[in-house]
Tab-separated table of C-alpha atoms in Angstrom:
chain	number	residue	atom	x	y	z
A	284	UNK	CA	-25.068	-10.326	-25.456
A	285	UNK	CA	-24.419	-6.658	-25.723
A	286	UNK	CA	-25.964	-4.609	-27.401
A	287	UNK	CA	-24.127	-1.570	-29.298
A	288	UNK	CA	-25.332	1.656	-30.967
A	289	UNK	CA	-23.182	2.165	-34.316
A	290	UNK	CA	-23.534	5.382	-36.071
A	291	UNK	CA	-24.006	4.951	-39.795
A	292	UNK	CA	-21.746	6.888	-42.770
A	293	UNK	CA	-23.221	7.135	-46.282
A	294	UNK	CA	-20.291	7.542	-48.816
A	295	UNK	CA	-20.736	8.241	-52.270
A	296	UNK	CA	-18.415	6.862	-54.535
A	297	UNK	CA	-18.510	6.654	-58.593
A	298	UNK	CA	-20.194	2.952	-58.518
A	299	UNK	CA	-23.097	4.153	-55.874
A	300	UNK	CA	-23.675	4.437	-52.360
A	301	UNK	CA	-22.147	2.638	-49.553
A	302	UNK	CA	-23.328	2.546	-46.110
A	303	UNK	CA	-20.286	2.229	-43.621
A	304	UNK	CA	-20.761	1.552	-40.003
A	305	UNK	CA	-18.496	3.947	-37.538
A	306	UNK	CA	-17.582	3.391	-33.866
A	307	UNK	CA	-19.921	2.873	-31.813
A	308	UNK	CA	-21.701	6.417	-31.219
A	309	UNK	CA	-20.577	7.343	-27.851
A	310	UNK	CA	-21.418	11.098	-26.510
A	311	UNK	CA	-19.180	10.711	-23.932
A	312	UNK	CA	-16.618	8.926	-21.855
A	313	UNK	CA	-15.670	8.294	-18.466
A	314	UNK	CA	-13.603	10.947	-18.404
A	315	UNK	CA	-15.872	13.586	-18.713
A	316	UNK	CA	-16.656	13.242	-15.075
A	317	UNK	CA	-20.204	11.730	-14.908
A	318	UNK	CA	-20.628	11.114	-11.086
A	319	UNK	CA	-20.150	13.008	-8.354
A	320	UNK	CA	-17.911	12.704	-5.208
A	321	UNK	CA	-20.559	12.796	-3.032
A	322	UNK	CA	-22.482	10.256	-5.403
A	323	UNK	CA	-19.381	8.039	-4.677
A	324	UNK	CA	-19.141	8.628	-1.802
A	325	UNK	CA	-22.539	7.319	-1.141
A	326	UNK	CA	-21.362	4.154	-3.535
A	327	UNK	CA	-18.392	3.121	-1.338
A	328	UNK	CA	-20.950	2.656	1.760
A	329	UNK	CA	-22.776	0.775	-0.423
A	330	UNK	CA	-20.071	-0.993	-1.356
A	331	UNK	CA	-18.755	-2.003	1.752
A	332	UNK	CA	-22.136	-3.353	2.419
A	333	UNK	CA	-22.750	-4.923	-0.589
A	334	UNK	CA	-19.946	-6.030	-2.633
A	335	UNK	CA	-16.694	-5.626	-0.286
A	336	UNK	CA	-17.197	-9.590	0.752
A	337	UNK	CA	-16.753	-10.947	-2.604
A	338	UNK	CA	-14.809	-8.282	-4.284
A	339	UNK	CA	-12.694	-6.929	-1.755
A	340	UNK	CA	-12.528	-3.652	0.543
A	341	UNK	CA	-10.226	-2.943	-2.014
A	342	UNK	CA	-11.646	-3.879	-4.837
A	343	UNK	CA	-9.488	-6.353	-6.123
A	344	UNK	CA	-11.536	-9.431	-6.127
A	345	UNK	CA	-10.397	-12.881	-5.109
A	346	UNK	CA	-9.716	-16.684	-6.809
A	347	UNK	CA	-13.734	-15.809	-7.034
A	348	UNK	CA	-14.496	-12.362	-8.185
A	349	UNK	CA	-12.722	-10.373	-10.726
A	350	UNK	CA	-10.905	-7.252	-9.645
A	351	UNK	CA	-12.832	-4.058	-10.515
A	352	UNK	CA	-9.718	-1.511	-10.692
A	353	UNK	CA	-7.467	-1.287	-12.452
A	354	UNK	CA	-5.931	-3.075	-15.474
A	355	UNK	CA	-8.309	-6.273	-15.051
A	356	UNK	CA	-11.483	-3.299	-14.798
A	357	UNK	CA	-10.170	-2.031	-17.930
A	358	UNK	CA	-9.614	-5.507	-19.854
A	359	UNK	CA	-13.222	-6.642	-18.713
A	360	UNK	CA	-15.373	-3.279	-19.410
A	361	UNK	CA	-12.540	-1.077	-21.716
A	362	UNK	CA	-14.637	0.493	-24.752
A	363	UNK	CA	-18.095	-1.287	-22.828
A	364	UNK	CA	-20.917	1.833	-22.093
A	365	UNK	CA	-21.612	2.337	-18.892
A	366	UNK	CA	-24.946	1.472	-19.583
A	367	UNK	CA	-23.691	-2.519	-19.710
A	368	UNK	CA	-21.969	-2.663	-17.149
A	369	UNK	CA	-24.692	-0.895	-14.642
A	370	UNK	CA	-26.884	-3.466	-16.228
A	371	UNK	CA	-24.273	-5.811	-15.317
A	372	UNK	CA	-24.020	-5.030	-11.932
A	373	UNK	CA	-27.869	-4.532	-10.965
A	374	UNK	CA	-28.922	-7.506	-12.656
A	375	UNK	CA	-25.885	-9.677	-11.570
A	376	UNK	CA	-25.247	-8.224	-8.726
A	377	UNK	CA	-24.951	-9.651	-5.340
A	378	UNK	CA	-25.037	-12.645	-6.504
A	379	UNK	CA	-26.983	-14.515	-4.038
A	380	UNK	CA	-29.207	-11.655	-3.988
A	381	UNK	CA	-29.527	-9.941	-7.691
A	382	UNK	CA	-31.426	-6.995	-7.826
A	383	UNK	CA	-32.077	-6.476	-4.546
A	384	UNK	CA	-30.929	-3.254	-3.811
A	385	UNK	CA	-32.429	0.785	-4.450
A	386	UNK	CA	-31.609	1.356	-8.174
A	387	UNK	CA	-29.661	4.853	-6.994
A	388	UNK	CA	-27.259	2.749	-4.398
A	389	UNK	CA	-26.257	0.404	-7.829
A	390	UNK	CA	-25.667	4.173	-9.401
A	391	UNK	CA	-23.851	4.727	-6.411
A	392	UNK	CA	-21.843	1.585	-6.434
A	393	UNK	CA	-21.116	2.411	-9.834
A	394	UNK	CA	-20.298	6.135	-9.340
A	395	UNK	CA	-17.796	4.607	-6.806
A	396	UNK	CA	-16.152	2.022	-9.259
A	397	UNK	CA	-15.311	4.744	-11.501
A	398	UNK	CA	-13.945	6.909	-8.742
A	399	UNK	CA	-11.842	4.113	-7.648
A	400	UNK	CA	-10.787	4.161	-11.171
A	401	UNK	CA	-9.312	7.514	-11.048
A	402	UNK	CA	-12.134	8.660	-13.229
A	403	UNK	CA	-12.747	12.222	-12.571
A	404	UNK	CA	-15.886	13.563	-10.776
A	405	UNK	CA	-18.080	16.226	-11.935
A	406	UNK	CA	-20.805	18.609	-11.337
A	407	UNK	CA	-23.540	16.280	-12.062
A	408	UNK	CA	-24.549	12.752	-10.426
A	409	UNK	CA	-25.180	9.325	-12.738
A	410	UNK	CA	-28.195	9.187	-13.849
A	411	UNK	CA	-30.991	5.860	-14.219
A	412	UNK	CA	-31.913	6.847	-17.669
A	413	UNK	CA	-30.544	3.739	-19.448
A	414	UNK	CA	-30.362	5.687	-22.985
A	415	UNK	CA	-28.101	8.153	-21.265
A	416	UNK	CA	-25.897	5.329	-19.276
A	417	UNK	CA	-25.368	3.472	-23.226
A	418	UNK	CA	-24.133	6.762	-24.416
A	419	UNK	CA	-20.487	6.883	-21.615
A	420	UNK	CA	-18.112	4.692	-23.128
A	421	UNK	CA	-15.668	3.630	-20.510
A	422	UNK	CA	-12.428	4.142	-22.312
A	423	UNK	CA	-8.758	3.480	-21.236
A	424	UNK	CA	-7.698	6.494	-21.717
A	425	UNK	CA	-9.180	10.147	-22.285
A	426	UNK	CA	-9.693	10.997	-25.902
């Protein structure tokens, strides 16, 4: 179940007020470049310890695990927060072993998926807050 913050619109029409819910209320996207390159950097290590035996050293999964670039990436978590699919990943994530690792090598990890993704980097790492991680909507394409 995921859980989605909706911004609300009052309009005013002749016959009263009607409350209207928007898109969901995204600050940002990934686009905006919310890792860093060393922060993925860090994340592929981790991911070649972690994930890289279900999911590939490249990434693209197996009859077993879904690919995590590219089109499938963006079919599976396109217009998801962040925020899910970090949750996703930490809780889920390996799966004989969930939750086992340092919460900042699953920000890594992540960090790393986006960069993969040909997300841009930028000044500032991901952060655990989970507030802030709802509020990066991984979109297709930049707005």
């Amino acid at each position: 179940m995921t859980l989605r913050i909706l911004s609300i619109s009052l309009v005013l029409t002749a016959s009263g007020a009607v409350f209207v819910a928007d898109a969901p209320a995204q600050d940002r996207t990934v686009w905006d470049g919310v890792y860093t390159t060393e922060q993925a950097m860090r994340g592929a290590a981790g991911y070649a310890q972690a994930c890289a035996s279900c999911h590939a050293e490249d990434l693209r999964g197996d009859s077993n695990s879904p690919s995590i670039v590219g089109v499938s990436f963006t079919f599976l978590w396109g217009d998801m927060s962040l925020g899910a699919l970090f949750t996703r990943i930490r809780t889920g994530m390996p799966t004989d072993r969930t939750n086992s690792l340092p919460q900042q090598t699953y920000l890594d990890i992540l960090a790393y998926i986006l960069e993969a993704n040909e997300f841009p980097a930028g000044g500032n790492e991901l952060g655990s807050d989970p507030a802030s991680l709802e509020q990066i909507l991984i979109a297709a394409s930049p707005r």
